[in-house]
mmCIF file of C-alpha atoms in Angstrom:
data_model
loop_
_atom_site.group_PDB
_atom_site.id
_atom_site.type_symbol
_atom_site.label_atom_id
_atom_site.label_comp_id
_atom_site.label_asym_id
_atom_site.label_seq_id
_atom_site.Cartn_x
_atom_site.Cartn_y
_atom_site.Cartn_z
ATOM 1 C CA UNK A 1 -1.949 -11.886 -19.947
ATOM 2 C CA UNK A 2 -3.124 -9.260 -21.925
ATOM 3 C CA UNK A 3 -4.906 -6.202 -20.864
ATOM 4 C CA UNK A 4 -7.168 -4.085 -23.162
ATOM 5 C CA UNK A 5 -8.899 -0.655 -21.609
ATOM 6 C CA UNK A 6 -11.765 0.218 -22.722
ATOM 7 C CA UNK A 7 -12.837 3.184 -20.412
ATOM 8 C CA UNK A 8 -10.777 4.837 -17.789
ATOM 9 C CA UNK A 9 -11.449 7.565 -15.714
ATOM 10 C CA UNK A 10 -10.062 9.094 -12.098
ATOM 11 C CA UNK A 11 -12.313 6.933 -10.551
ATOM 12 C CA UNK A 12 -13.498 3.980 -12.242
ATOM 13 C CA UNK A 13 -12.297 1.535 -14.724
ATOM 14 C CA UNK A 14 -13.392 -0.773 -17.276
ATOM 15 C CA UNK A 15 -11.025 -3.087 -19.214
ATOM 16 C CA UNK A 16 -10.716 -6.855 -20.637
ATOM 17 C CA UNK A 17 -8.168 -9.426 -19.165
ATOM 18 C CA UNK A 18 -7.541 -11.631 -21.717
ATOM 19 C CA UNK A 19 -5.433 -15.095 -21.178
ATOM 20 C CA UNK A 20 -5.774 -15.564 -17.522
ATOM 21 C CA UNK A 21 -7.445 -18.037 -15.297
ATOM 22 C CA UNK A 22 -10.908 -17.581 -13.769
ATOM 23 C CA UNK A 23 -9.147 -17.692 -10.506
ATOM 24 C CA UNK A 24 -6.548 -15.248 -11.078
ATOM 25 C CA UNK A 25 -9.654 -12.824 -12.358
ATOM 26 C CA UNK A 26 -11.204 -13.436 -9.271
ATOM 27 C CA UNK A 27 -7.957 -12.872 -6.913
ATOM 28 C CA UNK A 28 -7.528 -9.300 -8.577
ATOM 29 C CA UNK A 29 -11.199 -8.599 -8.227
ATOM 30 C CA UNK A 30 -11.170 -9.870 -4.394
ATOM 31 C CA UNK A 31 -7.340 -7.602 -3.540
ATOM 32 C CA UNK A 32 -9.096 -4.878 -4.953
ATOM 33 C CA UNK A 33 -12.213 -4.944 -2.607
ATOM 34 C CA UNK A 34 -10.016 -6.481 0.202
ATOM 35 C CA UNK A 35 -6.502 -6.400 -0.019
ATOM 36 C CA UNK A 36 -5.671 -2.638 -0.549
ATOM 37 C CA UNK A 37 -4.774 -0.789 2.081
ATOM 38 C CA UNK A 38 -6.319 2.410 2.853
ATOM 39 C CA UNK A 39 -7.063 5.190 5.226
ATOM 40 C CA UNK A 40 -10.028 5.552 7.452
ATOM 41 C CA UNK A 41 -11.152 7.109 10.235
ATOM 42 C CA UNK A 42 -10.482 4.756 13.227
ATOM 43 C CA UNK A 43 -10.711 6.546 16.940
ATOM 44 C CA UNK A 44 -12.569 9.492 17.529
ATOM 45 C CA UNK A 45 -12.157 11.987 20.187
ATOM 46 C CA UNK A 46 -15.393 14.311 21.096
ATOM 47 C CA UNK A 47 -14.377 17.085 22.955
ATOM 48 C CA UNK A 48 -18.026 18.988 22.097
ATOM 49 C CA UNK A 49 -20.473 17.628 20.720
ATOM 50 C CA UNK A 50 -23.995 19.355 20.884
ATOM 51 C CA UNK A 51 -25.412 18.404 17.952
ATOM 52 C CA UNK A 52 -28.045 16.046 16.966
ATOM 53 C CA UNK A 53 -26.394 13.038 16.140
ATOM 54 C CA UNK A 54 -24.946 10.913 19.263
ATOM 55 C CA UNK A 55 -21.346 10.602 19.139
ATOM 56 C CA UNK A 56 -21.486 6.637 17.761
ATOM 57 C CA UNK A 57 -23.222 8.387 14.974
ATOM 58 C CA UNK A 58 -20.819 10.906 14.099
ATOM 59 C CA UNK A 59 -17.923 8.733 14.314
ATOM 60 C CA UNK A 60 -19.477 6.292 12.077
ATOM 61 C CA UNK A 61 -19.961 8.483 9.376
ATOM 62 C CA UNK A 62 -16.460 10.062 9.822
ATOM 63 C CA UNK A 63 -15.245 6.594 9.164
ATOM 64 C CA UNK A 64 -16.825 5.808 6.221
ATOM 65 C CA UNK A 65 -15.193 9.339 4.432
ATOM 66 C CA UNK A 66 -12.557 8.038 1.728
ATOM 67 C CA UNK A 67 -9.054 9.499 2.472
ATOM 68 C CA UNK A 68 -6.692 9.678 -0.700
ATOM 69 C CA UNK A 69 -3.892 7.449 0.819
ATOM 70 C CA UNK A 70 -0.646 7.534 0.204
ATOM 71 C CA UNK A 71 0.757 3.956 0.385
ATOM 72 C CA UNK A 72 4.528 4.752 0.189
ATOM 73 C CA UNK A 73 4.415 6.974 3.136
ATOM 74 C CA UNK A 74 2.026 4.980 5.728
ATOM 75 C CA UNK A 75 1.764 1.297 6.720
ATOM 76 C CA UNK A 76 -0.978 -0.412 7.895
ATOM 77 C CA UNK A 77 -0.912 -0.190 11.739
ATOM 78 C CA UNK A 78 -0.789 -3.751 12.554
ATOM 79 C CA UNK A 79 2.358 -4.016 10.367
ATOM 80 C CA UNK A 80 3.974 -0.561 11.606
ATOM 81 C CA UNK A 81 7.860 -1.597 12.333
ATOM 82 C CA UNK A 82 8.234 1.790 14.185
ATOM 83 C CA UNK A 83 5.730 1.396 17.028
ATOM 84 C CA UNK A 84 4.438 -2.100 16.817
ATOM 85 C CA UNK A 85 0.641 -1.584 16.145
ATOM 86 C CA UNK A 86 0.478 1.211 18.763
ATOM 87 C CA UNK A 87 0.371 4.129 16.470
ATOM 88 C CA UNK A 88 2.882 6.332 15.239
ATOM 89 C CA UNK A 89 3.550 8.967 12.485
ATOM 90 C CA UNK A 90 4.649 6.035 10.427
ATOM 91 C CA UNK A 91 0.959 4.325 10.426
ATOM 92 C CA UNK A 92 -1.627 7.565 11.845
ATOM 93 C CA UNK A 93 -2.422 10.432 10.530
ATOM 94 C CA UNK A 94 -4.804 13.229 12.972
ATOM 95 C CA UNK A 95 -7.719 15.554 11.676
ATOM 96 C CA UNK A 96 -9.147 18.152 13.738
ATOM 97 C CA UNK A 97 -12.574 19.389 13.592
ATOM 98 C CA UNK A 98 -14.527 22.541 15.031
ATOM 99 C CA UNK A 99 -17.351 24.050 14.214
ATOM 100 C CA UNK A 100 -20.100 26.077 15.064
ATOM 101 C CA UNK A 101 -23.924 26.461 14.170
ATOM 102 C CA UNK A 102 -25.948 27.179 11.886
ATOM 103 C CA UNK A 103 -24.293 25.515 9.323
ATOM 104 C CA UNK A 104 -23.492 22.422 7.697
ATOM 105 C CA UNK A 105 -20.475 20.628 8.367
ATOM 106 C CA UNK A 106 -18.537 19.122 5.611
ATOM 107 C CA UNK A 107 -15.691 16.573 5.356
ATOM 108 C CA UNK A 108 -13.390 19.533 3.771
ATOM 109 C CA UNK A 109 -13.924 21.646 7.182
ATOM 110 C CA UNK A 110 -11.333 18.418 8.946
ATOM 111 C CA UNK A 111 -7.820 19.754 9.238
ATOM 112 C CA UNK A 112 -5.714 16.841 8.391
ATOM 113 C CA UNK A 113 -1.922 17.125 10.248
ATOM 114 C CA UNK A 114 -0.210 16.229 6.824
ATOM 115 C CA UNK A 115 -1.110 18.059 4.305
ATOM 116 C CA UNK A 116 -1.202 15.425 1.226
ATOM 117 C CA UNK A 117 -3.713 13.355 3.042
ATOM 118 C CA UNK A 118 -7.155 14.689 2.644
ATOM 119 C CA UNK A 119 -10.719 13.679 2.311
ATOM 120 C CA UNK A 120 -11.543 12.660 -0.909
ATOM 121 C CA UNK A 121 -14.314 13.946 -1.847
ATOM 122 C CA UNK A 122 -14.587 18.022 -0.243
ATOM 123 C CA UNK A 123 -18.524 18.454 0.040
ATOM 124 C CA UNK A 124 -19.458 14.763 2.025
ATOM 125 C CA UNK A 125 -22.039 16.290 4.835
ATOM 126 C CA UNK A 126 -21.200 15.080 8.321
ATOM 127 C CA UNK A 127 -23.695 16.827 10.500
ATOM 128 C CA UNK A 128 -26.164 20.088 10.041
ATOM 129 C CA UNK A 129 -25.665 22.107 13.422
ATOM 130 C CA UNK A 130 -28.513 24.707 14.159
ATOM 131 C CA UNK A 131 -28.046 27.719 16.209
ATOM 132 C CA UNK A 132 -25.741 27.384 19.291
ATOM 133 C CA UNK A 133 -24.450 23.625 18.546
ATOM 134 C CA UNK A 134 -20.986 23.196 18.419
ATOM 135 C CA UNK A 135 -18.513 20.211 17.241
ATOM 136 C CA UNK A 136 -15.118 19.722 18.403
ATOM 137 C CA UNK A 137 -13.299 16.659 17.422
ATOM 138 C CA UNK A 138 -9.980 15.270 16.677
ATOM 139 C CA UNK A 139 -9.797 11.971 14.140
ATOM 140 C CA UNK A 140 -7.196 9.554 14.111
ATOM 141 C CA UNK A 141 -7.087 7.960 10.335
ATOM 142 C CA UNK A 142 -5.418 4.316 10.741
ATOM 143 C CA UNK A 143 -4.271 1.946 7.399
ATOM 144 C CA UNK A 144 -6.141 -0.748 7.507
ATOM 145 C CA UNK A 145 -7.283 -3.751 4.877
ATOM 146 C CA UNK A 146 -11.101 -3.832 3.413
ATOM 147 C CA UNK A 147 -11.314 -7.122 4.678
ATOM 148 C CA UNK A 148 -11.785 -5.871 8.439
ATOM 149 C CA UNK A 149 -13.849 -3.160 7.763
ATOM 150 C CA UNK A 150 -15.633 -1.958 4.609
ATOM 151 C CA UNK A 151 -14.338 1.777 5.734
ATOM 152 C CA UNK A 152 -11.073 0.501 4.849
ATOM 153 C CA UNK A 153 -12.442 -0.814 1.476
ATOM 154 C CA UNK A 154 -10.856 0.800 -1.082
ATOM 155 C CA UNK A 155 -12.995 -0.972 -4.726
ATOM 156 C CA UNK A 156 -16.410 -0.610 -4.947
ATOM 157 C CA UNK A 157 -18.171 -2.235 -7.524
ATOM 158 C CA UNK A 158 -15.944 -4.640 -8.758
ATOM 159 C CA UNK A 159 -16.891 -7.075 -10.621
ATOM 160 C CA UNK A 160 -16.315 -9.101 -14.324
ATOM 161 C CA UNK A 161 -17.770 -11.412 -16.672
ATOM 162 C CA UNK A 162 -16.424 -13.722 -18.967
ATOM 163 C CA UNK A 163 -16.012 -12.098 -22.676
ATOM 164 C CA UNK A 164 -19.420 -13.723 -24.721
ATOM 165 C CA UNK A 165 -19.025 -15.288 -27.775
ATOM 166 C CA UNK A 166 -21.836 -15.293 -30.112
ATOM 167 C CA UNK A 167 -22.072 -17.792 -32.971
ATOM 168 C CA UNK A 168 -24.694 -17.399 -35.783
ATOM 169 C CA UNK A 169 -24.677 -19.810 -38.663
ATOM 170 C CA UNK A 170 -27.534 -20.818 -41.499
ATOM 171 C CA UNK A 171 -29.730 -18.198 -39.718
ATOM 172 C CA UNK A 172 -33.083 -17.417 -41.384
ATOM 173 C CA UNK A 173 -33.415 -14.163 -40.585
ATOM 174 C CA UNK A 174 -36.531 -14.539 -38.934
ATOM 175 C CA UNK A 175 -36.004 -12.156 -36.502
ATOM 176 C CA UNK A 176 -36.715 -13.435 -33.058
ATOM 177 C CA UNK A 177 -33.608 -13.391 -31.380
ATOM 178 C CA UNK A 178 -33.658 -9.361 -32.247
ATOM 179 C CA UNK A 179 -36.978 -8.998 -30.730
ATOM 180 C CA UNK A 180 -35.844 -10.569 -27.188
ATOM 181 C CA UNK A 181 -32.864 -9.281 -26.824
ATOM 182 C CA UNK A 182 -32.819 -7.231 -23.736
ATOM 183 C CA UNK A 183 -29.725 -5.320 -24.877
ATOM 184 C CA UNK A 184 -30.707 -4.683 -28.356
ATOM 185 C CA UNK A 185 -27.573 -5.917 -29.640
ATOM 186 C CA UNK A 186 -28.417 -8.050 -32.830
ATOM 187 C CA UNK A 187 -28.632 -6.286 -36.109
ATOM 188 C CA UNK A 188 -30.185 -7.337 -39.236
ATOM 189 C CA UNK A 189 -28.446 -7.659 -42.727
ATOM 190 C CA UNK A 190 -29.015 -9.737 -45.705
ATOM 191 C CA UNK A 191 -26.528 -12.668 -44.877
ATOM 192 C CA UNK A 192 -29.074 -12.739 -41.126
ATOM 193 C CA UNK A 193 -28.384 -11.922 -37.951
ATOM 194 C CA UNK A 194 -24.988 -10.016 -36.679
ATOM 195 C CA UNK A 195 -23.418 -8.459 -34.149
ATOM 196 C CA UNK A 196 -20.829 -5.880 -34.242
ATOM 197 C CA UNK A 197 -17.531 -6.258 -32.764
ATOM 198 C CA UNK A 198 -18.108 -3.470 -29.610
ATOM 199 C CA UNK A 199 -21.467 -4.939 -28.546
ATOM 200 C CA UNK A 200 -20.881 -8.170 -28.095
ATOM 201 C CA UNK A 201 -19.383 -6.815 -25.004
ATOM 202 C CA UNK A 202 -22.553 -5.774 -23.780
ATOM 203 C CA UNK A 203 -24.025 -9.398 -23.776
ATOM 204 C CA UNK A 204 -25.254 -10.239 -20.468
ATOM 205 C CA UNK A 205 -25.050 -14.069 -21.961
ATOM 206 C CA UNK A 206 -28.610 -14.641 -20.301
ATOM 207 C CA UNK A 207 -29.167 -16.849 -23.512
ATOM 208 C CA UNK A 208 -33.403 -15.549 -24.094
ATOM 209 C CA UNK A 209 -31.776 -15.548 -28.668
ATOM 210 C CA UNK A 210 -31.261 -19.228 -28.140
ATOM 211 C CA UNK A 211 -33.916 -20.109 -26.836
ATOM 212 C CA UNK A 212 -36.554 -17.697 -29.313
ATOM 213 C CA UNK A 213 -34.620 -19.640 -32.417
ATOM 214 C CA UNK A 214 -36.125 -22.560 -33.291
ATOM 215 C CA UNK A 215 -33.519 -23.645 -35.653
ATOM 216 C CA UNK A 216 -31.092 -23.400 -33.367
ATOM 217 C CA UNK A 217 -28.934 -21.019 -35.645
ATOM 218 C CA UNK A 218 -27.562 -18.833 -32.601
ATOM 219 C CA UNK A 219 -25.390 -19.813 -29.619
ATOM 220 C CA UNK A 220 -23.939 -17.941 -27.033
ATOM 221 C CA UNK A 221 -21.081 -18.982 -25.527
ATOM 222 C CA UNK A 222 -18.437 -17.177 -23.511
ATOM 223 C CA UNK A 223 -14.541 -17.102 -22.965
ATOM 224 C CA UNK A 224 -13.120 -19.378 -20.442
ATOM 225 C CA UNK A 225 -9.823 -17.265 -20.309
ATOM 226 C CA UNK A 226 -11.449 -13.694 -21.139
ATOM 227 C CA UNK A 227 -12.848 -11.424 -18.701
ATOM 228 C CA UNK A 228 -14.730 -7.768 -19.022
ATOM 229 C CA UNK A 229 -13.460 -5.838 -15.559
ATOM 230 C CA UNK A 230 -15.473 -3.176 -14.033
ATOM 231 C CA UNK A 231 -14.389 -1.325 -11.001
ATOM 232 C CA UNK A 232 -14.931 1.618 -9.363
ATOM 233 C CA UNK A 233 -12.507 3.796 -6.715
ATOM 234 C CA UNK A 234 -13.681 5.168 -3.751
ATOM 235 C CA UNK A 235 -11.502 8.188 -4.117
ATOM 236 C CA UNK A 236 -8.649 6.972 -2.007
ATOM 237 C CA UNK A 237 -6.588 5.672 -4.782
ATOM 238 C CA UNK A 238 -6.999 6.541 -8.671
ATOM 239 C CA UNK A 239 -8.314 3.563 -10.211
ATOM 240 C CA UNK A 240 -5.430 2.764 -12.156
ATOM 241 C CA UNK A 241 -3.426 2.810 -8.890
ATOM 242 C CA UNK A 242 -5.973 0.513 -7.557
ATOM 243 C CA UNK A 243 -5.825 -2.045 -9.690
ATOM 244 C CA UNK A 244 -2.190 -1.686 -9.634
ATOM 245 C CA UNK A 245 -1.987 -2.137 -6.081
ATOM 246 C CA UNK A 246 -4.061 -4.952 -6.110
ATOM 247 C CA UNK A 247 -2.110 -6.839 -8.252
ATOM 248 C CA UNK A 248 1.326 -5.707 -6.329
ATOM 249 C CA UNK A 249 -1.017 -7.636 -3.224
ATOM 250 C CA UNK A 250 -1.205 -10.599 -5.288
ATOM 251 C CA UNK A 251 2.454 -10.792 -6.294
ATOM 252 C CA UNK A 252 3.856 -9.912 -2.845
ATOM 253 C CA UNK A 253 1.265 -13.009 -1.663
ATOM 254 C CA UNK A 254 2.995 -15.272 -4.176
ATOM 255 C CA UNK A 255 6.220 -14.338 -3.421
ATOM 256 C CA UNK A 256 5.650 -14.726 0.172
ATOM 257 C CA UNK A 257 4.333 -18.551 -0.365
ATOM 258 C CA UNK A 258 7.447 -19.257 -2.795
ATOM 259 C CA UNK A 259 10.024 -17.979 0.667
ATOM 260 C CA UNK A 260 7.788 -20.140 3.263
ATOM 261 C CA UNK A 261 8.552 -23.000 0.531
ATOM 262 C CA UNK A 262 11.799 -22.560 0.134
ATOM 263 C CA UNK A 263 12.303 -23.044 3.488
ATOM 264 C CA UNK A 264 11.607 -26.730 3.020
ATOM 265 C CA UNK B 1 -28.435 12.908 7.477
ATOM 266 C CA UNK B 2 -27.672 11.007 4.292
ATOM 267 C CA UNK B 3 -25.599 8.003 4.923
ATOM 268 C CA UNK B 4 -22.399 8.534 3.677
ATOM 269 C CA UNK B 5 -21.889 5.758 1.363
ATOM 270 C CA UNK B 6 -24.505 3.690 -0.611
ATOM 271 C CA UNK B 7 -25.664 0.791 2.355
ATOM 272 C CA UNK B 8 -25.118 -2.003 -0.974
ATOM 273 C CA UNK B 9 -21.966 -1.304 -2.913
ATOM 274 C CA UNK B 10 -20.470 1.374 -0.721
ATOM 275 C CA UNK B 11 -20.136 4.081 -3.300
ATOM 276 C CA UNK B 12 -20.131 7.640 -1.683
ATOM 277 C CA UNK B 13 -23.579 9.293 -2.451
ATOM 278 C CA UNK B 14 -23.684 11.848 -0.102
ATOM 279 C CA UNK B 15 -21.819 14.246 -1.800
ATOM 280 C CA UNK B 16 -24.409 14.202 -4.304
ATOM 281 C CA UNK B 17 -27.524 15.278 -1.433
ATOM 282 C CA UNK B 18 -27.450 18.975 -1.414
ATOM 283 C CA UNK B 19 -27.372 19.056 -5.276
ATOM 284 C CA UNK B 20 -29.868 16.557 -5.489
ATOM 285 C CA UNK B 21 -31.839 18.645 -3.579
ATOM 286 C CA UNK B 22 -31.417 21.729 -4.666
ATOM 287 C CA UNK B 23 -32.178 20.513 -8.319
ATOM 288 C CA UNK B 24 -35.349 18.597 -7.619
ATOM 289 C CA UNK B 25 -36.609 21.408 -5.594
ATOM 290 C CA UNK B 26 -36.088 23.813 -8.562
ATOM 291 C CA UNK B 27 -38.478 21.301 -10.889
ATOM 292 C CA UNK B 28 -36.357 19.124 -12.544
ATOM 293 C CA UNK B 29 -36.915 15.307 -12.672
ATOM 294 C CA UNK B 30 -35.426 12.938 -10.024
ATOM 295 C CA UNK B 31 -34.464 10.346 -12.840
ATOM 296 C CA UNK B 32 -32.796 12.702 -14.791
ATOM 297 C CA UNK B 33 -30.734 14.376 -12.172
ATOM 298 C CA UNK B 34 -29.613 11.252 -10.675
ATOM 299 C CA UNK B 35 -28.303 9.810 -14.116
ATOM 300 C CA UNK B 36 -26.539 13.620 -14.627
ATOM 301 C CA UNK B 37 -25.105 13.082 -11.408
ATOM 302 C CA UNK B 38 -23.806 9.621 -12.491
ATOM 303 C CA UNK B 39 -24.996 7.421 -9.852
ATOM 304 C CA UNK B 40 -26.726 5.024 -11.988
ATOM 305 C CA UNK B 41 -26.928 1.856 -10.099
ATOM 306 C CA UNK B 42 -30.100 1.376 -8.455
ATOM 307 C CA UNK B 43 -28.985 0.320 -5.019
ATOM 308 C CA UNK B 44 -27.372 3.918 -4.978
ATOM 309 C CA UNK B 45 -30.120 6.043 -6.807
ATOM 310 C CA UNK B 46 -32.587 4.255 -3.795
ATOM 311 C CA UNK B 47 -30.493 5.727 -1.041
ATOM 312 C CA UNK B 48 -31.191 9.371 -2.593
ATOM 313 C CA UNK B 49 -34.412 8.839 -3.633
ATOM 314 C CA UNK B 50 -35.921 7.078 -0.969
ATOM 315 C CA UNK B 51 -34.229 9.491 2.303
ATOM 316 C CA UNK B 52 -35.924 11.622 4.678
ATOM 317 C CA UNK B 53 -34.408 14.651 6.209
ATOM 318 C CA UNK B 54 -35.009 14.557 10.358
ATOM 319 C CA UNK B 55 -32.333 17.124 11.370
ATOM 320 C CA UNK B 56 -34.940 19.747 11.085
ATOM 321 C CA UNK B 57 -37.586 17.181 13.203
ATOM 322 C CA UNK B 58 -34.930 15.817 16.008
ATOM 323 C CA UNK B 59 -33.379 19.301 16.652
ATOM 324 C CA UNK B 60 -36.295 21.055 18.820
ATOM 325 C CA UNK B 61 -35.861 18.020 21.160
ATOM 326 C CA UNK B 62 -32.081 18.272 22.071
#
């Protein structure tokens, strides 16, 4: 397995995984959407709530705010050793909200009980009071896995291709395929068609410079075993911890089938 | 309110609103400040471009 990055940021990702199965491509793609615990919003309690959204509302959107997660300090609650799926310190973590009108409310006015968990992102809008509404609230932020609830989903966007492959031989240099491609990725020299080394990346392999050449000089084909990764972080883990974390999900998955085997 | 996240690929857009906003409403071009924000899939640049603000409407009414 080899891993080459070509762009990496707090927050999203975008690399090529060379020498691996389709299948193990799609296994980190799906524990990164699924598999990766994070924490969200899960029970709500309204002490006040005057303001123009109904409660359901409220709590909805105070779900859906990312919460950088730390995974060394809290298990998901169905898997909490301490309590037993009840809810503990081990596996909850409270915010408190209250404000008043006029103002907007923001997802940095929640007071979280530990400090290193926070929302995300500081300026998410929850709810515009006007004059005389109030808000009083306490949160209670659960682990959970993105495959119960997209709250808990910590990738967004991820997604790959297969790395294209683009063959040109006894090309006229006619000119076609340049003229169709939607990406504007072939280049004309003397010796015909080319492309350079960095775009072929951006083929979308959707195959319109094969068709356009009617001497069949040009074929795109792709890498069975290569794959172009994009992903994107929510904001609960960096995106390099992400993907990370994902594959930790996969390897603690395979190590769990090789002990249920053993016992055989 | 703007959703939270984008309904499609669940990317957090509204963070983005009151800049959005604030930006268009000075003059400058929707496109433009959406791809300077860097939400450049379209699923996401719909949920900005296409909301309606009803706090102001609903809250007479409460």
């Amino acid at each position: 397995m080899e891993v080459d990055i070509l762009e990496l940021s707090d927050r999203s990702a975008k690399f090529v995984l060379s020498k691996v199965s389709t299948s193990f491509a799609n296994g980190i793609r799906r524990a990164m959407i699924a598999d990766v615990p994070t924490l969200a919003i899960e029970y709500v309690n309204l002490y006040d709530n005057t303001s123009v959204l109904y409660d359901e509302q409220l709590a909805l959107r105070l779900s859906l705010i990312p919460i950088v997660t730390d995974a060394e300090t809290y298990v998901p609650q169905a898997e909490c050793d301490v309590c037993g799926g009840e809810g503990c310190p081990a596996c909850e973590v409270s915010l408190t909200l209250s404000a008043e009108g006029p103002g907007t409310v923001y997802s940095r006015d929640l007071i979280s009980s530990d400090p290193k968990i926070q929302p995300a992102d500081p300026t998410i809008p929850i709810v515009e009071l006007k004059k005389g509404q109030k808000l009083v609230l306490e949160a209670v932020a659960h682990m959970g896995y993105g495959r119960d609830s997209v709250k808990w989903q910590a990738g967004v966007a991820c997604g790959y291709k297969n790395v294209p492959v683009i063959n040109i031989q006894n090309c006229d240099a006619c000119g076609h395929c340049a003229a169709e491609c939607p990406k504007g990725i072939i280049r004309f020299e003397e010796s015909g068609a080319k492309v350079s080394e960095e775009d072929i990346l951006k083929c979308s392999l959707c195959r319109l410079c094969e068709q356009v050449c009617d001497i069949h000089a040009i074929k795109v084909d792709f890498d069975e075993n290569a794959f172009v990764f994009t992903m994107e972080s929510d904001g609960s883990y960096t995106a390099r911890d992400l993907a990370i974390n994902a594959a930790n999900v996969i390897k603690g998955k395979a190590e769990e089938i090789l002990s249920i085997l053993d016992q055989f | 309110m703007i959703p939270v996240r984008c309904f499609s690929c669940g990317k957090v857009i509204s963070n983005y609103w009151d800049e959005y906003k604030r930006r268009v409403g000075d003059g400058e071009d929707a496109a433009a400040v959406l791809d300077d924000l860097g939400i450049t899939r379209y699923c996401c640049r719909r949920m900005i471009l296409s909301h309606v603000e009803l706090v102001d409407v609903l809250s007479p009414y409460q």
